[in-house]
XYZ file of C-alpha atoms in Angstrom:
678
model
C -31.817 -66.407 -74.104
C -29.357 -65.050 -71.541
C -30.787 -61.548 -71.970
C -34.308 -62.868 -71.473
C -33.279 -64.653 -68.270
C -31.524 -61.554 -67.004
C -34.642 -59.509 -67.660
C -36.720 -62.121 -65.884
C -34.517 -61.845 -62.794
C -35.267 -58.136 -62.566
C -38.987 -58.680 -62.116
C -40.354 -58.068 -58.644
C -41.425 -61.356 -57.033
C -45.158 -60.833 -57.512
C -44.691 -60.369 -61.241
C -42.166 -63.175 -61.446
C -44.831 -65.508 -60.047
C -47.530 -64.268 -62.420
C -46.583 -63.204 -65.940
C -50.024 -61.638 -66.462
C -48.923 -58.871 -64.072
C -46.044 -57.758 -66.307
C -48.021 -54.902 -67.929
C -48.743 -53.568 -64.436
C -45.305 -54.032 -62.885
C -44.773 -50.292 -62.543
C -47.941 -50.018 -60.463
C -46.955 -53.045 -58.361
C -43.558 -51.473 -57.675
C -45.158 -48.103 -56.996
C -47.395 -49.516 -54.282
C -44.494 -51.382 -52.722
C -42.264 -48.307 -52.770
C -45.067 -46.233 -51.251
C -45.183 -48.655 -48.302
C -41.378 -48.627 -47.965
C -41.391 -44.809 -47.998
C -44.111 -44.694 -45.332
C -42.285 -47.208 -43.141
C -39.099 -45.131 -43.355
C -41.067 -42.004 -42.496
C -42.778 -43.532 -39.463
C -39.634 -45.277 -38.178
C -37.396 -42.245 -38.766
C -35.433 -44.164 -41.370
C -34.926 -47.182 -39.170
C -34.075 -45.426 -35.886
C -37.057 -47.265 -34.406
C -39.313 -50.022 -35.675
C -43.028 -50.063 -36.424
C -43.731 -51.705 -33.078
C -42.186 -48.673 -31.339
C -44.316 -46.342 -33.447
C -47.517 -48.265 -32.636
C -47.469 -47.614 -28.878
C -50.220 -45.017 -28.929
C -52.448 -46.960 -26.531
C -49.847 -46.637 -23.756
C -49.661 -42.846 -24.237
C -53.218 -41.798 -25.029
C -56.262 -42.584 -22.930
C -56.431 -42.838 -19.154
C -53.554 -44.482 -17.256
C -52.104 -44.737 -13.789
C -48.705 -43.090 -13.555
C -45.668 -44.387 -11.674
C -46.755 -42.680 -8.435
C -50.266 -44.067 -8.482
C -51.861 -40.926 -9.847
C -53.619 -40.557 -13.178
C -52.716 -39.142 -16.564
C -55.158 -38.637 -19.419
C -54.299 -37.717 -23.014
C -56.331 -37.246 -26.168
C -55.539 -36.222 -29.752
C -58.023 -33.469 -30.632
C -56.324 -30.765 -32.751
C -59.562 -28.867 -33.393
C -60.582 -28.629 -29.720
C -60.386 -25.362 -27.758
C -61.056 -26.965 -24.353
C -61.417 -30.442 -22.856
C -62.830 -31.336 -19.446
C -63.238 -34.733 -17.830
C -66.594 -35.245 -16.144
C -67.798 -38.295 -14.263
C -68.874 -39.962 -11.051
C -65.931 -38.309 -9.274
C -67.096 -34.696 -9.894
C -70.865 -35.143 -10.144
C -70.604 -34.903 -13.951
C -69.806 -31.186 -13.808
C -66.982 -29.160 -15.327
C -64.293 -28.370 -12.761
C -61.040 -26.528 -13.266
C -58.962 -29.313 -11.747
C -60.390 -31.709 -14.357
C -59.535 -29.378 -17.251
C -56.944 -30.683 -19.698
C -54.134 -28.571 -21.132
C -53.090 -28.488 -24.745
C -49.516 -29.608 -25.338
C -47.907 -26.840 -27.342
C -46.985 -27.635 -30.918
C -49.198 -30.720 -31.070
C -52.868 -31.604 -31.324
C -52.638 -33.438 -27.997
C -54.317 -32.608 -24.689
C -53.132 -33.784 -21.282
C -54.547 -33.925 -17.768
C -52.645 -35.105 -14.676
C -54.564 -35.974 -11.516
C -53.714 -37.201 -8.011
C -54.399 -40.755 -6.898
C -57.639 -39.873 -5.057
C -59.159 -37.996 -8.014
C -60.921 -41.124 -9.280
C -61.106 -44.827 -8.645
C -61.522 -48.116 -10.459
C -65.064 -48.453 -11.765
C -65.920 -44.753 -11.993
C -67.786 -43.690 -15.117
C -66.562 -40.694 -17.092
C -66.671 -38.776 -20.374
C -65.060 -35.774 -21.968
C -66.653 -32.416 -22.526
C -64.995 -31.235 -25.727
C -65.337 -27.630 -26.861
C -64.497 -26.130 -30.222
C -65.180 -22.896 -32.049
C -68.932 -22.768 -32.403
C -69.882 -25.819 -30.372
C -69.277 -28.455 -27.729
C -70.384 -31.955 -26.822
C -69.991 -34.952 -24.542
C -67.614 -37.527 -25.968
C -66.141 -40.886 -25.073
C -62.333 -40.730 -25.418
C -61.110 -42.262 -28.661
C -58.540 -44.406 -26.838
C -60.853 -45.591 -24.024
C -60.132 -49.208 -23.094
C -63.351 -49.777 -21.192
C -66.810 -48.564 -22.245
C -70.092 -49.607 -20.618
C -73.779 -49.057 -21.310
C -76.349 -48.161 -18.678
C -79.033 -50.855 -18.552
C -81.873 -48.355 -18.147
C -80.858 -45.231 -20.076
C -78.828 -47.199 -22.696
C -76.245 -44.385 -22.560
C -72.591 -45.350 -23.048
C -69.791 -44.038 -20.830
C -66.107 -44.702 -20.475
C -65.128 -46.457 -17.267
C -62.005 -46.144 -15.163
C -60.475 -49.598 -15.394
C -57.505 -50.240 -13.154
C -58.047 -53.405 -11.111
C -55.607 -53.867 -8.233
C -54.374 -57.141 -9.657
C -53.557 -57.520 -13.325
C -54.520 -60.726 -15.112
C -51.785 -63.363 -14.815
C -51.421 -65.318 -18.035
C -51.064 -69.065 -17.601
C -50.129 -70.076 -21.130
C -47.820 -68.803 -23.843
C -49.185 -70.068 -27.132
C -47.409 -70.717 -30.420
C -49.265 -72.260 -33.339
C -47.789 -75.018 -35.494
C -47.684 -73.334 -38.899
C -47.491 -76.665 -40.723
C -50.934 -77.679 -39.459
C -54.006 -76.579 -41.418
C -56.121 -73.928 -39.736
C -59.554 -75.186 -38.768
C -61.346 -71.997 -37.806
C -64.512 -71.888 -35.749
C -66.087 -68.495 -36.425
C -68.075 -67.493 -33.368
C -69.969 -64.719 -31.624
C -69.868 -64.517 -27.836
C -73.313 -62.994 -27.347
C -75.220 -65.466 -29.493
C -73.194 -68.489 -28.391
C -75.737 -69.509 -25.755
C -78.914 -71.582 -25.917
C -80.728 -69.089 -23.692
C -82.572 -66.166 -25.259
C -80.192 -63.496 -23.999
C -76.767 -61.980 -24.575
C -74.135 -64.533 -23.606
C -70.947 -63.691 -21.732
C -67.225 -64.398 -22.050
C -67.479 -66.729 -19.037
C -70.463 -68.634 -20.414
C -68.705 -69.067 -23.743
C -65.559 -70.307 -22.007
C -67.491 -72.772 -19.846
C -70.130 -73.987 -22.295
C -69.019 -73.418 -25.891
C -65.241 -73.679 -25.826
C -65.312 -77.373 -24.790
C -67.589 -78.054 -27.767
C -65.115 -76.386 -30.136
C -62.263 -78.462 -28.735
C -64.281 -81.685 -28.980
C -65.321 -80.808 -32.552
C -61.665 -80.778 -33.585
C -61.165 -77.122 -34.516
C -57.809 -75.541 -33.644
C -58.683 -71.870 -33.915
C -61.570 -69.640 -32.897
C -62.305 -66.424 -34.746
C -64.272 -64.156 -32.426
C -66.608 -61.555 -33.871
C -67.873 -58.315 -32.332
C -65.091 -57.788 -29.791
C -64.577 -54.058 -30.395
C -67.284 -52.040 -28.646
C -70.275 -51.172 -30.806
C -73.415 -49.238 -29.815
C -75.906 -51.378 -31.736
C -75.805 -55.074 -30.857
C -77.550 -55.961 -34.122
C -74.656 -54.595 -36.193
C -72.863 -57.924 -35.545
C -69.982 -55.774 -34.269
C -69.297 -54.113 -37.620
C -70.249 -50.548 -36.592
C -67.451 -49.965 -34.103
C -67.437 -46.959 -31.783
C -64.595 -47.667 -29.328
C -61.762 -49.477 -31.072
C -59.711 -50.245 -27.949
C -62.574 -51.396 -25.706
C -63.623 -55.061 -25.623
C -67.402 -55.128 -25.639
C -68.578 -54.872 -22.019
C -71.966 -56.424 -22.837
C -70.116 -59.772 -22.729
C -68.164 -59.128 -19.507
C -64.910 -57.619 -18.284
C -61.507 -57.403 -19.999
C -60.154 -59.941 -17.518
C -62.908 -62.398 -18.430
C -61.981 -62.045 -22.096
C -58.342 -62.670 -21.209
C -59.322 -65.773 -19.252
C -61.280 -67.027 -22.272
C -58.264 -66.522 -24.560
C -55.888 -68.066 -22.027
C -58.170 -71.101 -21.633
C -58.393 -71.523 -25.396
C -54.599 -71.447 -25.583
C -54.346 -74.078 -22.873
C -56.586 -76.270 -25.010
C -54.397 -75.818 -28.078
C -56.630 -73.293 -29.838
C -55.358 -70.159 -31.526
C -57.616 -67.137 -31.026
C -58.030 -64.513 -33.710
C -60.174 -61.433 -33.747
C -62.502 -60.119 -36.409
C -60.991 -56.625 -36.568
C -62.835 -53.737 -38.210
C -60.570 -51.068 -39.678
C -62.554 -50.617 -42.880
C -65.006 -48.090 -41.443
C -66.472 -46.712 -38.201
C -69.912 -45.958 -36.822
C -71.269 -42.453 -37.453
C -72.215 -41.880 -33.820
C -70.676 -38.726 -32.375
C -71.171 -39.135 -28.628
C -70.021 -42.778 -28.507
C -67.793 -42.816 -31.562
C -65.283 -40.824 -33.589
C -67.784 -39.188 -35.954
C -67.177 -35.649 -34.693
C -64.794 -35.876 -31.776
C -63.874 -32.183 -31.594
C -65.876 -30.245 -34.128
C -63.913 -31.595 -37.089
C -65.779 -34.481 -38.737
C -62.671 -35.162 -40.837
C -60.271 -35.636 -37.921
C -60.191 -39.408 -38.458
C -62.059 -39.677 -41.740
C -61.721 -38.727 -45.379
C -63.229 -35.385 -46.381
C -65.648 -34.837 -49.225
C -67.164 -37.633 -51.287
C -65.008 -40.279 -49.627
C -66.225 -39.387 -46.126
C -69.198 -41.761 -45.917
C -69.617 -45.353 -47.011
C -72.643 -45.354 -49.335
C -73.748 -48.906 -48.502
C -72.862 -49.270 -44.842
C -74.060 -45.928 -43.403
C -70.669 -45.448 -41.790
C -67.495 -43.346 -42.017
C -64.312 -44.111 -43.948
C -60.920 -43.664 -42.302
C -58.395 -41.294 -43.864
C -55.523 -43.738 -44.363
C -53.337 -40.923 -45.680
C -52.984 -39.265 -42.271
C -50.062 -40.389 -40.126
C -52.175 -39.836 -36.990
C -54.888 -42.177 -38.302
C -52.305 -44.802 -39.239
C -50.876 -44.382 -35.729
C -54.333 -44.974 -34.246
C -55.034 -48.088 -36.323
C -51.567 -49.649 -36.042
C -51.626 -49.051 -32.296
C -54.990 -50.778 -32.247
C -53.467 -53.871 -33.882
C -50.606 -53.967 -31.392
C -52.940 -53.370 -28.442
C -55.041 -56.473 -29.107
C -51.939 -58.578 -29.769
C -50.104 -57.558 -26.614
C -52.780 -56.739 -24.050
C -55.115 -59.626 -24.896
C -52.721 -61.992 -26.667
C -54.838 -62.520 -29.730
C -52.970 -64.651 -32.256
C -53.954 -62.587 -35.241
C -56.811 -60.976 -37.099
C -59.357 -61.487 -39.811
C -59.526 -58.036 -41.421
C -63.110 -57.192 -42.316
C -64.140 -55.341 -45.463
C -60.780 -55.291 -47.219
C -62.383 -54.871 -50.653
C -64.118 -51.759 -49.374
C -60.763 -50.356 -48.291
C -58.925 -51.108 -51.528
C -61.211 -49.243 -53.936
C -62.681 -45.745 -53.987
C -65.900 -47.428 -55.144
C -65.633 -49.849 -52.192
C -65.980 -52.551 -54.847
C -69.646 -51.682 -55.330
C -70.922 -52.254 -58.840
C -67.554 -53.472 -60.150
C -67.173 -56.794 -61.934
C -63.372 -57.279 -61.706
C -63.164 -59.229 -64.935
C -59.508 -58.595 -65.832
C -56.208 -57.533 -64.294
C -56.653 -53.982 -65.505
C -59.476 -53.566 -62.980
C -56.877 -53.796 -60.196
C -54.611 -51.095 -61.642
C -56.937 -48.551 -63.264
C -56.406 -45.703 -60.798
C -59.581 -46.468 -58.856
C -57.624 -47.990 -55.985
C -56.928 -46.232 -52.695
C -53.139 -46.374 -52.427
C -53.310 -44.979 -48.884
C -55.458 -47.928 -47.769
C -53.198 -50.370 -49.603
C -50.220 -48.827 -47.823
C -51.969 -49.052 -44.436
C -52.842 -52.729 -44.888
C -49.251 -53.480 -45.884
C -47.943 -51.669 -42.804
C -50.473 -53.427 -40.570
C -49.231 -56.818 -41.724
C -45.595 -55.777 -41.258
C -46.354 -54.567 -37.739
C -48.375 -57.622 -36.690
C -45.637 -60.036 -37.743
C -43.023 -57.826 -36.098
C -44.883 -57.815 -32.779
C -45.599 -61.555 -32.942
C -43.911 -63.614 -35.683
C -46.365 -66.445 -34.971
C -49.414 -64.235 -35.521
C -51.360 -64.559 -38.747
C -53.729 -62.363 -40.711
C -56.660 -63.134 -42.997
C -58.146 -60.764 -45.558
C -61.872 -60.771 -46.259
C -61.611 -59.679 -49.889
C -63.877 -60.452 -52.812
C -62.314 -58.709 -55.821
C -59.313 -61.021 -56.185
C -56.710 -58.253 -55.869
C -53.332 -59.852 -56.784
C -50.671 -59.786 -54.109
C -53.000 -59.486 -51.153
C -51.654 -62.616 -49.454
C -48.204 -62.494 -51.032
C -45.003 -61.631 -49.183
C -44.084 -58.003 -48.651
C -40.630 -58.510 -50.165
C -42.300 -59.819 -53.328
C -44.408 -56.696 -53.617
C -47.391 -58.184 -51.819
C -49.482 -56.763 -48.993
C -48.365 -59.375 -46.487
C -51.557 -61.135 -45.415
C -51.021 -64.779 -44.498
C -54.332 -65.874 -45.998
C -57.223 -64.552 -47.993
C -60.818 -65.748 -47.716
C -61.875 -67.955 -50.637
C -65.104 -66.004 -51.042
C -65.764 -67.563 -54.430
C -66.549 -70.939 -52.852
C -69.679 -70.083 -50.811
C -70.980 -68.024 -53.738
C -70.485 -71.049 -55.971
C -72.340 -73.387 -53.616
C -75.246 -70.947 -53.306
C -75.537 -70.599 -57.081
C -75.244 -74.363 -57.616
C -77.896 -75.286 -55.056
C -80.264 -72.531 -56.221
C -79.921 -72.804 -59.961
C -78.653 -76.255 -60.981
C -80.591 -79.496 -60.648
C -78.725 -82.304 -58.877
C -78.313 -84.394 -62.015
C -76.480 -81.479 -63.688
C -73.853 -80.889 -61.010
C -70.497 -81.196 -62.773
C -67.551 -82.576 -60.776
C -65.089 -80.795 -63.074
C -66.652 -77.402 -62.256
C -66.827 -78.170 -58.536
C -63.212 -79.326 -58.464
C -62.019 -76.237 -60.331
C -63.891 -73.921 -57.973
C -62.669 -75.371 -54.668
C -59.035 -75.109 -55.755
C -59.293 -71.866 -57.749
C -56.620 -69.629 -56.188
C -53.369 -67.889 -56.940
C -50.312 -70.116 -56.662
C -48.430 -67.654 -54.431
C -51.244 -67.074 -51.940
C -52.800 -69.222 -49.217
C -56.527 -69.201 -48.679
C -59.134 -69.986 -46.058
C -61.784 -72.117 -47.756
C -65.341 -72.340 -46.499
C -68.793 -73.423 -47.606
C -70.583 -70.776 -45.583
C -69.816 -68.223 -42.886
C -71.973 -65.985 -40.714
C -72.868 -64.016 -43.866
C -74.897 -66.897 -45.241
C -76.695 -67.429 -41.940
C -78.200 -63.939 -41.622
C -81.831 -63.031 -42.216
C -82.178 -62.314 -45.923
C -79.910 -65.212 -46.815
C -79.957 -68.947 -46.144
C -77.545 -71.496 -44.765
C -76.693 -74.497 -46.916
C -78.874 -76.785 -44.827
C -81.854 -74.452 -45.222
C -81.310 -74.170 -48.965
C -81.280 -77.960 -49.182
C -84.136 -78.851 -46.821
C -85.971 -75.643 -45.890
C -89.137 -76.075 -43.797
C -88.891 -79.873 -43.854
C -86.206 -79.479 -41.183
C -88.972 -78.670 -38.716
C -90.995 -81.779 -39.519
C -88.590 -84.430 -40.791
C -85.389 -84.168 -38.768
C -86.216 -86.744 -36.147
C -84.552 -90.102 -36.758
C -86.931 -92.391 -38.594
C -89.070 -89.482 -39.817
C -86.720 -88.250 -42.535
C -88.318 -87.733 -45.929
C -86.452 -87.682 -49.259
C -85.788 -83.933 -48.983
C -84.167 -84.369 -45.580
C -82.117 -87.358 -46.726
C -80.880 -85.414 -49.762
C -79.952 -82.443 -47.587
C -78.080 -84.562 -45.055
C -76.100 -86.284 -47.806
C -75.165 -83.128 -49.728
C -74.344 -81.154 -46.567
C -71.590 -83.686 -45.807
C -70.310 -83.977 -49.379
C -70.115 -80.205 -49.869
C -68.101 -79.811 -46.689
C -65.785 -82.705 -47.449
C -64.756 -81.578 -50.924
C -64.275 -77.990 -49.729
C -62.114 -79.034 -46.774
C -60.183 -81.666 -48.745
C -58.941 -79.134 -51.305
C -57.655 -76.452 -48.886
C -54.238 -74.871 -49.244
C -54.258 -73.003 -45.945
C -57.292 -73.499 -43.791
C -60.994 -74.218 -43.482
C -63.640 -72.108 -41.735
C -67.053 -72.903 -40.301
C -69.530 -70.657 -38.532
C -70.714 -71.677 -35.074
C -73.476 -74.273 -35.331
C -73.373 -74.673 -39.106
C -71.337 -77.838 -38.722
C -74.438 -79.608 -37.404
C -76.905 -77.815 -39.678
C -78.279 -75.236 -37.250
C -81.895 -74.771 -38.341
C -82.457 -71.077 -37.662
C -81.152 -67.956 -39.365
C -79.510 -65.168 -37.353
C -81.718 -62.224 -36.475
C -80.441 -59.952 -33.721
C -82.844 -58.152 -31.382
C -84.401 -55.180 -33.161
C -87.584 -53.171 -33.234
C -88.934 -55.273 -36.112
C -88.869 -58.492 -34.061
C -89.878 -57.016 -30.721
C -86.249 -56.971 -29.525
C -86.305 -60.753 -29.332
C -83.214 -62.928 -28.830
C -84.975 -65.999 -30.208
C -82.857 -66.108 -33.375
C -79.702 -64.581 -31.886
C -78.573 -67.753 -30.130
C -77.370 -71.285 -30.871
C -79.609 -74.231 -30.032
C -77.026 -76.717 -28.770
C -79.816 -78.896 -27.409
C -80.554 -79.973 -30.980
C -77.141 -81.506 -31.613
C -77.101 -83.014 -28.123
C -80.368 -84.840 -28.754
C -79.442 -88.249 -30.192
C -83.032 -88.733 -31.363
C -82.584 -85.945 -33.919
C -80.539 -85.918 -37.132
C -78.368 -82.932 -36.257
C -75.760 -84.943 -34.382
C -75.063 -86.998 -37.526
C -73.813 -83.851 -39.261
C -71.822 -82.724 -36.232
C -70.241 -86.162 -35.828
C -69.294 -86.230 -39.500
C -67.733 -82.770 -39.336
C -65.562 -83.859 -36.402
C -64.372 -87.014 -38.138
C -63.730 -85.120 -41.369
C -61.352 -82.749 -39.582
C -59.762 -85.672 -37.764
C -58.953 -87.459 -41.029
C -57.265 -84.368 -42.466
C -55.358 -83.590 -39.264
C -53.890 -87.094 -39.148
C -52.341 -86.757 -42.600
C -48.775 -85.545 -42.040
C -47.892 -82.333 -43.888
C -51.335 -82.211 -45.467
C -50.864 -78.638 -46.713
C -47.651 -79.580 -48.508
C -49.309 -82.386 -50.442
C -50.517 -81.293 -53.874
C -54.106 -81.842 -54.953
C -53.714 -84.403 -57.745
C -56.694 -85.281 -59.875
C -57.107 -89.003 -60.440
C -60.325 -88.993 -62.422
C -63.431 -87.046 -63.285
C -66.378 -87.923 -65.452
C -69.119 -85.315 -65.662
C -71.486 -87.815 -67.259
C -71.188 -90.172 -64.300
C -70.805 -87.207 -61.895
C -67.791 -88.931 -60.343
C -64.559 -87.268 -59.160
C -61.427 -88.639 -57.493
C -58.256 -86.921 -56.339
C -55.350 -87.649 -54.005
C -53.406 -85.707 -51.403
C -50.415 -87.666 -50.211
C -51.730 -91.073 -49.198
C -55.343 -89.917 -48.973
C -57.721 -90.725 -51.809
C -60.976 -88.723 -52.010
C -63.775 -90.155 -54.160
C -67.084 -88.374 -54.840
C -70.261 -89.519 -56.550
C -72.538 -86.502 -56.988
C -75.171 -88.414 -58.901
C -78.539 -88.302 -57.097
C -79.670 -91.672 -58.477
C -76.826 -93.759 -59.898
C -74.657 -96.013 -57.767
C -71.622 -97.682 -59.309
C -70.215 -101.153 -58.698
C -66.508 -101.799 -59.349
C -65.895 -98.243 -60.502
C -62.200 -98.179 -61.425
C -59.484 -95.611 -60.782
C -55.836 -95.813 -61.759
C -53.966 -95.130 -58.510
C -50.544 -95.822 -56.948
C -50.109 -99.570 -56.388
C -50.985 -100.865 -52.940
C -53.812 -101.484 -50.528
C -56.359 -98.895 -49.387
C -58.446 -98.700 -46.229
C -61.590 -96.621 -45.796
C -61.206 -93.808 -43.251
C -64.448 -91.937 -43.773
C -67.650 -92.512 -45.698
C -70.444 -89.949 -45.925
C -72.877 -92.831 -46.509
C -72.008 -94.503 -43.210
C -74.983 -95.137 -40.944
C -73.223 -93.396 -38.061
C -73.476 -90.177 -40.105
C -77.063 -90.666 -41.247
C -76.265 -92.501 -44.469
C -77.550 -95.771 -45.854
C -74.477 -97.830 -45.015
C -74.527 -99.563 -48.384
C -70.762 -100.168 -48.583
C -68.718 -102.480 -46.387
C -66.035 -100.110 -45.103
C -64.205 -102.813 -43.161
C -62.750 -104.217 -46.385
C -59.162 -103.474 -47.361
C -59.162 -102.645 -51.070
C -56.249 -104.074 -53.097
C -55.245 -102.573 -56.433
C -55.504 -104.817 -59.514
C -52.538 -105.480 -61.801
C -52.677 -104.141 -65.362
C -49.818 -105.043 -67.766
C -50.399 -101.773 -69.640
C -49.035 -99.821 -66.695
C -46.014 -101.928 -65.763
C -43.239 -99.660 -64.540
C -45.585 -96.785 -63.745
C -46.367 -98.095 -60.238
C -50.073 -97.723 -60.928
C -52.889 -100.233 -60.809
C -56.678 -100.254 -60.829
C -58.622 -99.661 -57.647
C -62.256 -100.712 -57.951
C -64.875 -99.407 -55.572
C -68.590 -99.544 -54.936
C -69.730 -95.903 -54.820
C -73.356 -95.343 -53.773
C -75.297 -92.431 -55.235
C -74.779 -89.041 -53.556
C -71.875 -90.178 -51.403
C -68.154 -89.653 -50.865
C -65.427 -91.805 -49.362
C -61.900 -91.150 -48.104
C -59.328 -93.964 -48.268
C -55.716 -94.137 -47.140
C -53.004 -95.952 -49.026
C -51.161 -98.357 -46.738
């Protein structure tokens, strides 16, 4: 026994927490040791830290020097010549704007006097290499703009006389659940146009605050040539998209969010890059593999994009510096890393089922990418211990959101991508009378014990053309004809009821946070379709129709009001995340489920037709008050139950000494109720 315990103590933490990983412990240790080796290499065995290493943005790119002049640097080892052209030299090559190669490195440098250029000037590089040349935007450019008429992108000298003065230093309460409002600046407006940082701050941010969310996750910040890519085909990784406004306006938006108690995280794209050569990194200096893998791994087969070479120290330097840049220069509170599954596997996860643990350790994993992600998390928490990271990952890779010291990759959360898939499948394929509470309950709390998750019913992915939001799956075209109060038909009533129940059970079972995409909380009726040739470059479906939820004659506000109160109930429960999810009862025949978290009791009746009178649950002895009822008239329900009643548990001699008694409730069909024990 003693020997067995001693052996157990030797297991790395990840394996200690999950015995099924024991056959793969060597691989777990190997990945961890690879990251430790890389950290030692990049920090010169501890002579500096990762934050010191990740200062590339202050060295490369265009900067003012101490005397007011300018210095420009670029990493381009394959280049034979680099010139800067722009408004200041009539876009022509001039000797005084010719960079010099720094001997022994792949770096180029150009120093210029103060009057050589000014704030607002447009510029590019002319890069020459053996056998060719081309105009390029510098890889480290912090400001990139597009000409309204020609649609051509250029870098822009950005050195305003007065730097932005931050008003608020923000620190998130880690004990509070994350309620994330996923949003897109450009489509955040009612008008059929591209919205701005200022418009979002003035018009949308107050809505987010009022709705009760405590974090916004902003998409499409990094500059991208094609608006319709949703920001996922990035060209300039250090430039906040200028189509939404200036860097200072983005900073003001973040600062204002902080002043209103909201954390701000960024949807960061390090999983791939746009192929474009003039705007992007596709062929910066005649070497298409400067930033990207060579050979078969060069291109992403599904995304028409390029895959970073995570084995190169210079690429790791670029990406880690990118993380630090957004944290320090713009004070983002963390990141949601996009496309993590694509990074982890040589196959990008395409066509793989991931049915057993062996699928995570079969040699098909990119250890360089795993190492990079681990280093990124180490760096982010080093730069800002309060920052947090979220992995968008679908394969279920063990250790993703486990601690680095335990052999994990160090993310704070992983997306519970199984949940929206489950809801889609259930709504599409299973009739209402066959919904099983036991299956639903298992799915919403299906996660690894050592990892926190962000649960959600639907994100932007489910709102895009080619897919459907939950409300559209439930009601479809009847939304257009039966969503005015008094005109609801049975399809609309069913959709309104299930929309609330689905959200409540998903949010109630969280172990980290809950996410909602902008407008989905009130059942936004339109899909997302960005301007493109196929729709006549229309913005009609690339916006949010706030007028719908503001109109008290329509049903939308019922869903929005419920969403707000749902979050409010959870936020008021002290240490909600530390309270275990304890099943009280389920009966698949009745389609009834009940569970508790602390003093909160959640009761669900999924049956489309059967209401129950005096349905009994064995619960802790005491009295219970109703806090929230999906069937309340104020949320578009029937109001069948009297929620003003305090419910008292009933004595049962069989359970003397167990501090449990029977609580009997009236539970209408297709409804859910939340009660608090007094």
